[in-house]
Structure formats: C-alpha cells, structure tokens
Tab-separated table of C-alpha atoms in Angstrom:
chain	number	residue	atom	x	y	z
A	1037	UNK	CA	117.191	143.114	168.930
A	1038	UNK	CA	117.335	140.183	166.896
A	1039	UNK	CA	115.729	137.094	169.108
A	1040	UNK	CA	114.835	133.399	167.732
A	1041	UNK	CA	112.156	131.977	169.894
A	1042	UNK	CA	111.509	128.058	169.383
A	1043	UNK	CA	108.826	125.868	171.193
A	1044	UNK	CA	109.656	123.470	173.783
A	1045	UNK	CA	110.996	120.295	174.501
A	1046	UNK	CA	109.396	117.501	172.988
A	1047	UNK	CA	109.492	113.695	173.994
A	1048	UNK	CA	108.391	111.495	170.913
A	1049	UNK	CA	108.386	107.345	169.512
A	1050	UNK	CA	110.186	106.064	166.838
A	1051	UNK	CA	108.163	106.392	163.763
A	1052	UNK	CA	106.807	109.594	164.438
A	1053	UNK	CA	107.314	112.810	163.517
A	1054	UNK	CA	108.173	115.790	165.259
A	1055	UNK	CA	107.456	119.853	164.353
A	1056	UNK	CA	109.448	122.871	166.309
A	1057	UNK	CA	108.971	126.136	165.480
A	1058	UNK	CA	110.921	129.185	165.600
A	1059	UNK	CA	109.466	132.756	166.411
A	1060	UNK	CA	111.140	135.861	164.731
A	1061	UNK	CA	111.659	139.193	166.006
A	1062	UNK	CA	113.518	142.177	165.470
A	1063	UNK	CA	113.995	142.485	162.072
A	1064	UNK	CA	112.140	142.059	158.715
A	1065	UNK	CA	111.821	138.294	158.624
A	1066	UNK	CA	111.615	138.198	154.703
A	1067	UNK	CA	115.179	139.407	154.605
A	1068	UNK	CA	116.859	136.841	155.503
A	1069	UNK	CA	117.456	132.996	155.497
A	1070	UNK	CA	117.088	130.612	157.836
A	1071	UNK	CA	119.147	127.159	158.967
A	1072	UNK	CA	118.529	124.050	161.106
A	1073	UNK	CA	121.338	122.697	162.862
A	1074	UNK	CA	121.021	119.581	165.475
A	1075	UNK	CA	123.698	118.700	167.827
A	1076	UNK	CA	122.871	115.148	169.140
A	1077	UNK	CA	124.473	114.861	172.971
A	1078	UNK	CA	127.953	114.760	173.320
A	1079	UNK	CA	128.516	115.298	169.324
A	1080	UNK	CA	129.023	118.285	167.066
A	1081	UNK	CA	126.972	120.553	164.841
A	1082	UNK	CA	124.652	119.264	161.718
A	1083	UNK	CA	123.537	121.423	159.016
A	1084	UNK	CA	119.929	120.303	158.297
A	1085	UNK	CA	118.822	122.611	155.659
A	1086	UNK	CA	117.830	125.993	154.746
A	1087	UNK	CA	114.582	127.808	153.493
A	1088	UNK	CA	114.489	130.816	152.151
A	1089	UNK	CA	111.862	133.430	154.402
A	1090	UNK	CA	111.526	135.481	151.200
A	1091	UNK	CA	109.582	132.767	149.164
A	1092	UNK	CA	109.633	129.594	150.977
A	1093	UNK	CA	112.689	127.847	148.469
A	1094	UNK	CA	114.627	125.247	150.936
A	1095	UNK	CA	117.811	123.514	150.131
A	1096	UNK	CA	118.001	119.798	152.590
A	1097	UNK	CA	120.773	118.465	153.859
A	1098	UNK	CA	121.279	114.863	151.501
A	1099	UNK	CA	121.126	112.865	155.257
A	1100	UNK	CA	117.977	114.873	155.379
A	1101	UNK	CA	116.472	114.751	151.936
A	1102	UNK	CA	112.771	112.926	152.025
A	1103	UNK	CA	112.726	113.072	156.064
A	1104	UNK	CA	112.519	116.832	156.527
A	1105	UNK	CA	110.113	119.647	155.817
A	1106	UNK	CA	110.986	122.992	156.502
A	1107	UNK	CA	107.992	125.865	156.024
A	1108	UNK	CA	107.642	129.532	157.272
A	1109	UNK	CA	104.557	131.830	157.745
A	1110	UNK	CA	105.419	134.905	156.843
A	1111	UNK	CA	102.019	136.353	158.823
A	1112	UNK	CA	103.576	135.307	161.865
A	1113	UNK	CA	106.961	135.142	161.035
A	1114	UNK	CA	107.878	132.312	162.492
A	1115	UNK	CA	109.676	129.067	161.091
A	1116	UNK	CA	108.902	125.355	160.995
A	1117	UNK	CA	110.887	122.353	161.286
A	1118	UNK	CA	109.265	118.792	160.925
A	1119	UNK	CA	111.154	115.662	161.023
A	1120	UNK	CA	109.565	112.187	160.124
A	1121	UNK	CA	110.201	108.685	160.417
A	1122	UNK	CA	111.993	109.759	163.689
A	1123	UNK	CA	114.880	107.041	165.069
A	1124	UNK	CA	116.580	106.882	168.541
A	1125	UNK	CA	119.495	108.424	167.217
A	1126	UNK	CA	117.620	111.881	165.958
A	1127	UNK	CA	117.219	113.059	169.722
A	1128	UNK	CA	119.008	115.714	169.627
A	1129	UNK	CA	119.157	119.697	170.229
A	1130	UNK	CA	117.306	121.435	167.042
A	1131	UNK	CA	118.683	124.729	166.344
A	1132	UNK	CA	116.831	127.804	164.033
A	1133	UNK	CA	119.414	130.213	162.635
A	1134	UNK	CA	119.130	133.117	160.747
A	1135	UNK	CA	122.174	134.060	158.402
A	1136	UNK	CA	123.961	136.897	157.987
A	1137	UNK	CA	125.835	137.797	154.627
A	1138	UNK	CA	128.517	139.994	154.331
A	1139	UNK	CA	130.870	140.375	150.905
A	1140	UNK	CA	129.517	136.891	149.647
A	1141	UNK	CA	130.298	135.068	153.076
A	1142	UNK	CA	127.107	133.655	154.368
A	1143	UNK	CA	127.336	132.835	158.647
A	1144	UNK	CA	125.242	132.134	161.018
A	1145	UNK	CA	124.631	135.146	163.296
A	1146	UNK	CA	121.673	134.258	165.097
A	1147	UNK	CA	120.560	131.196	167.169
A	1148	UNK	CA	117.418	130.120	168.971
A	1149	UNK	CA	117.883	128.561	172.095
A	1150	UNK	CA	117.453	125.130	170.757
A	1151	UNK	CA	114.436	122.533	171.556
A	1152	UNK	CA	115.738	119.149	172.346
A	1153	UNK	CA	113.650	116.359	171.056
A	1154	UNK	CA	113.583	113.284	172.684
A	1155	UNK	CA	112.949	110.220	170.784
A	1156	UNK	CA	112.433	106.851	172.762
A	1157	UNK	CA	110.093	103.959	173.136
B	515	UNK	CA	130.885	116.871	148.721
B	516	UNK	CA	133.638	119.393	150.292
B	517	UNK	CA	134.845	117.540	153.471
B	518	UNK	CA	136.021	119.424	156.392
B	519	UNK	CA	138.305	117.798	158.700
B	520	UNK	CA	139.454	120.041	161.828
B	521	UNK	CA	142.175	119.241	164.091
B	522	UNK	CA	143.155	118.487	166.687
B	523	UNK	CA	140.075	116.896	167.993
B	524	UNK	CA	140.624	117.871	171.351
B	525	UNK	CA	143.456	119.347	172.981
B	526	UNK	CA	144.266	120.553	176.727
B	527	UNK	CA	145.896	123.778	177.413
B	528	UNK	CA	147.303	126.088	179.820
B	529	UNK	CA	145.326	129.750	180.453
B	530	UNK	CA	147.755	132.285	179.066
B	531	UNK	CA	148.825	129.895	176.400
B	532	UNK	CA	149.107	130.493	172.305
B	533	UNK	CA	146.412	127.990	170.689
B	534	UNK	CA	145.560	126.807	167.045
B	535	UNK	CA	142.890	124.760	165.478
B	536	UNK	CA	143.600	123.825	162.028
B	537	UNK	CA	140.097	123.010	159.080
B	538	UNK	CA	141.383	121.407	155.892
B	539	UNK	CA	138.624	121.228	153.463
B	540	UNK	CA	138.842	118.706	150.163
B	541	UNK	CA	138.899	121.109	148.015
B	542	UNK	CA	139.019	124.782	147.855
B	543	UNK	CA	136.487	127.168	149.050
B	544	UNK	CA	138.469	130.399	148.956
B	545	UNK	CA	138.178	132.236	151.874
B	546	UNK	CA	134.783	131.173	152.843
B	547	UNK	CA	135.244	129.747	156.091
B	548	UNK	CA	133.499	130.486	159.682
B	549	UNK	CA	134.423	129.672	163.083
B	550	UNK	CA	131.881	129.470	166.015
B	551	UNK	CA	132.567	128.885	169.755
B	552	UNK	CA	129.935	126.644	171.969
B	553	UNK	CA	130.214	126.264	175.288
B	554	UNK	CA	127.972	123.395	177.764
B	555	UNK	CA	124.571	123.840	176.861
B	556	UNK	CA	124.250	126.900	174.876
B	557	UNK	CA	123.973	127.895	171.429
B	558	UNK	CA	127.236	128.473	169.203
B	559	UNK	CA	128.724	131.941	169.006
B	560	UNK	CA	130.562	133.267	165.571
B	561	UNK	CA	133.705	134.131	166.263
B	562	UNK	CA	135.326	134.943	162.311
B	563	UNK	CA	133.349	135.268	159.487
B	564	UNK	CA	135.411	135.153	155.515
B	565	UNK	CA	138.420	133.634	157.042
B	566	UNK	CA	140.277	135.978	159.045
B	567	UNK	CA	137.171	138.454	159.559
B	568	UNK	CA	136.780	139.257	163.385
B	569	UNK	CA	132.919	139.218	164.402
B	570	UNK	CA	131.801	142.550	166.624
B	571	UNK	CA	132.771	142.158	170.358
B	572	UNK	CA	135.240	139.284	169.741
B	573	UNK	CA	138.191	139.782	171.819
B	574	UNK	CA	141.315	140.420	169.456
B	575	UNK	CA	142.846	137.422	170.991
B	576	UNK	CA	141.105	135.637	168.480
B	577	UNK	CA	141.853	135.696	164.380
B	578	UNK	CA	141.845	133.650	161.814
B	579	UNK	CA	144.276	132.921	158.648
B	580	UNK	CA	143.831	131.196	155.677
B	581	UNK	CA	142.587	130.310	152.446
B	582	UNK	CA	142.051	127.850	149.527
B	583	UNK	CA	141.931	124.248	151.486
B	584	UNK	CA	144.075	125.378	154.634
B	585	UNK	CA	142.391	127.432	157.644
B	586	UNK	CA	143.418	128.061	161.080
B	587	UNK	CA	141.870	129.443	164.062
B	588	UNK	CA	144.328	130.931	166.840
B	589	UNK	CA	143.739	131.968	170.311
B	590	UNK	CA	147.136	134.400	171.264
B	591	UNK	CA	146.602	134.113	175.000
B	592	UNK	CA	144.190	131.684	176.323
B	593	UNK	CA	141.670	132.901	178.845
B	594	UNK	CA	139.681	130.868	181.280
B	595	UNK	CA	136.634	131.506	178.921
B	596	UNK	CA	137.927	129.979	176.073
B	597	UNK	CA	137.739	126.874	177.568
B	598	UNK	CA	134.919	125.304	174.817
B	599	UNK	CA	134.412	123.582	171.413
B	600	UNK	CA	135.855	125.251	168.178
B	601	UNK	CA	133.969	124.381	164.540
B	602	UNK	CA	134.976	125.326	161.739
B	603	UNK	CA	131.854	126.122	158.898
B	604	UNK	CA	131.690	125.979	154.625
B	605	UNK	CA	129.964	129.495	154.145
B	606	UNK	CA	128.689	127.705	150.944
B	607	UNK	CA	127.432	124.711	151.736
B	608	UNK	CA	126.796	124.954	155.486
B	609	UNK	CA	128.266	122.408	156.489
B	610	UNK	CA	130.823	122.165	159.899
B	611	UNK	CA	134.003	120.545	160.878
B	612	UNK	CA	133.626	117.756	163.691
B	613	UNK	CA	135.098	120.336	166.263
B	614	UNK	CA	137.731	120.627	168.739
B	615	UNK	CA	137.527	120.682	172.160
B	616	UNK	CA	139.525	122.941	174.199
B	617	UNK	CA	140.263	121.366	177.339
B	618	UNK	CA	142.424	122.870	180.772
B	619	UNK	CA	145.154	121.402	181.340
C-alpha cells in the first residue's frame, strides 16, 4: 500500500530553517507528484508547492516563493521540504502528499502523517 | 488568483440531519473541484474528486454538485462521524477554501 513516511517533530528559532522529509513506498515514486500543505493550529489547509518526482520541476506557492525549497532523491525515494527565514507564525503541521489524477482532475490521495514544526525563541 | 470562499464557516447540526457546504470560486474552474474531510489531529481524507465524483469507500451519503464558480458539498443524513472540517480544493492550482466546521448541535 501506498504509505508517506515524514521525520519527526522539530522545535526550531526564528531565523532558521527547517528540513522534513517524506519517505515513499508502495508505488513507483517517479510517477507521481508531490504537495506540501501546512495547517498552522486551529486554522485550515495551505498549499505550499509542488515538485515533480519525475524530474525534480517544482511550482511554489507565491506566500512561499524565495522561502521554500522542495527536492527529492529518487535513490531513496523520499521527498524534502526546507523552509527558511522561519517566523513564529510558520509553526505549523507540514504535510507531504502525493496526487492522484484522474480525467484531468488532479487530488490529493495520499497524506503523510504530518511533522509539526515548532518555531519559538 | 482564483479565490475560493466556502460557506458557512461553521455550522452546528443535528445527527440524522440533511447538510450543505457551499465553495464559490472567482472565476470558473469547470468542474475541477475537491472536497476533503479532517478530523482532530489527523490528516485530511478526499471525499469527491471532479465535482460530484465519489472517492472509493465514501459512504453515498456524501456527493457533490456543481460547476463553473458554484460547488456544493451535501451530507443526506448526518452521522456522528461526520462531525469534522469540510475544504473545498482548486484541482488546478491547489489551492483550498478556508473550511467549514461541522459542529453537533
């Protein structure tokens, strides 16, 4: 089965930076793209960006655009998220999905189990 | 940018009771529209993919309708486990509704 596997909490200071990951398994990971979404508490869903597993294209969020890296190692199949210049308000749940298409409609199918980074003096 | 505005943004409810969540978008996007379900600390669950498109093990107490700028999201008969947040998704750009929460009454 399809499982997302991302690394674990992390507690971080404004100004840093922060990097999850996200372990893929159960499918060919080159097939398919995948999303970051982070849900700060108490408030809804953000799309952070996309990269392609295929060839390593992204597409940022504008919010996110010049803050965020997103890589993948195909070798290892995993995913990376890194967010810089981190501020009180990014702490937050980080998501990894990986999309499913079907007739042109692009969803989101698959979630890790989130990593919630704490940011905080 | 397509804005996507859902309402209500909360509402409270009775189990066994006929529910809808609207998602206007700014302009059109066809039918390419997703809803997911969350629930208290765990990862959001698709419920209709393409508008009215029920995802695989969805009860058919859920569907969805719409198309163009104007998309809704109906529970028939609520059960106790729909109690959760609703958000509505642009397939194209990714982007979600600010969500509704679905509260007992």
């Amino acid at each position: 089965q399809v499982l997302l596997v991302q690394s674990g909490p992390e507690v971080t200071k404004p100004g840093a930076s922060v990097k999850v990951s996200c372990k893929a398994s159960g499918y060919t990971f080159t097939y398919y793209g995948l999303s970051w979404v982070r849900q700060a508490p108490g408030q809804g869903l953000e799309w952070m960006g996309w990269i392609s597993a295929y060839n390593g294209n992204t597409n940022y969020a504008p919010s996110f655009q010049g803050r965020v890296t997103m890589t993948r190692d195909t070798s290892t199949t995993t995913a990376y998220m890194e967010l810089r210049s981190l501020r009180s308000d990014d702490t937050a749940v980080y998501y990894c999905v990986r999309e499913a298409e079907t007739a042109g409609t692009v969803y989101f199918l698959y979630w890790g189990q989130g990593t919630l980074v704490t940011v905080s003096s | 940018d397509i804005q996507m505005t859902q309402s209500p943004s909360s509402l409270s409810a009775s189990v066994g009771d006929r529910v809808s969540i609207t998602c206007r978008t700014s302009q059109s996007i066809s039918s390419y529209l997703n809803w997911y379900q969350q629930k208290p600390g765990k990862a959001p669950k698709l419920l209709i993919y393409a508008a009215s498109n029920l995802q695989t093990g969805v009860p058919s107490r859920f569907s969805g309708t719409g198309s163009g700028t104007d998309f809704t999201l109906t529970i028939s008969s609520l059960q106790p486990e729909d109690f959760a947040t609703y958000y509505c998704q642009h397939s194209y750009s990714k982007m979600f509704g600010q969500g509704t929460n679905v509260e007992i009454k």
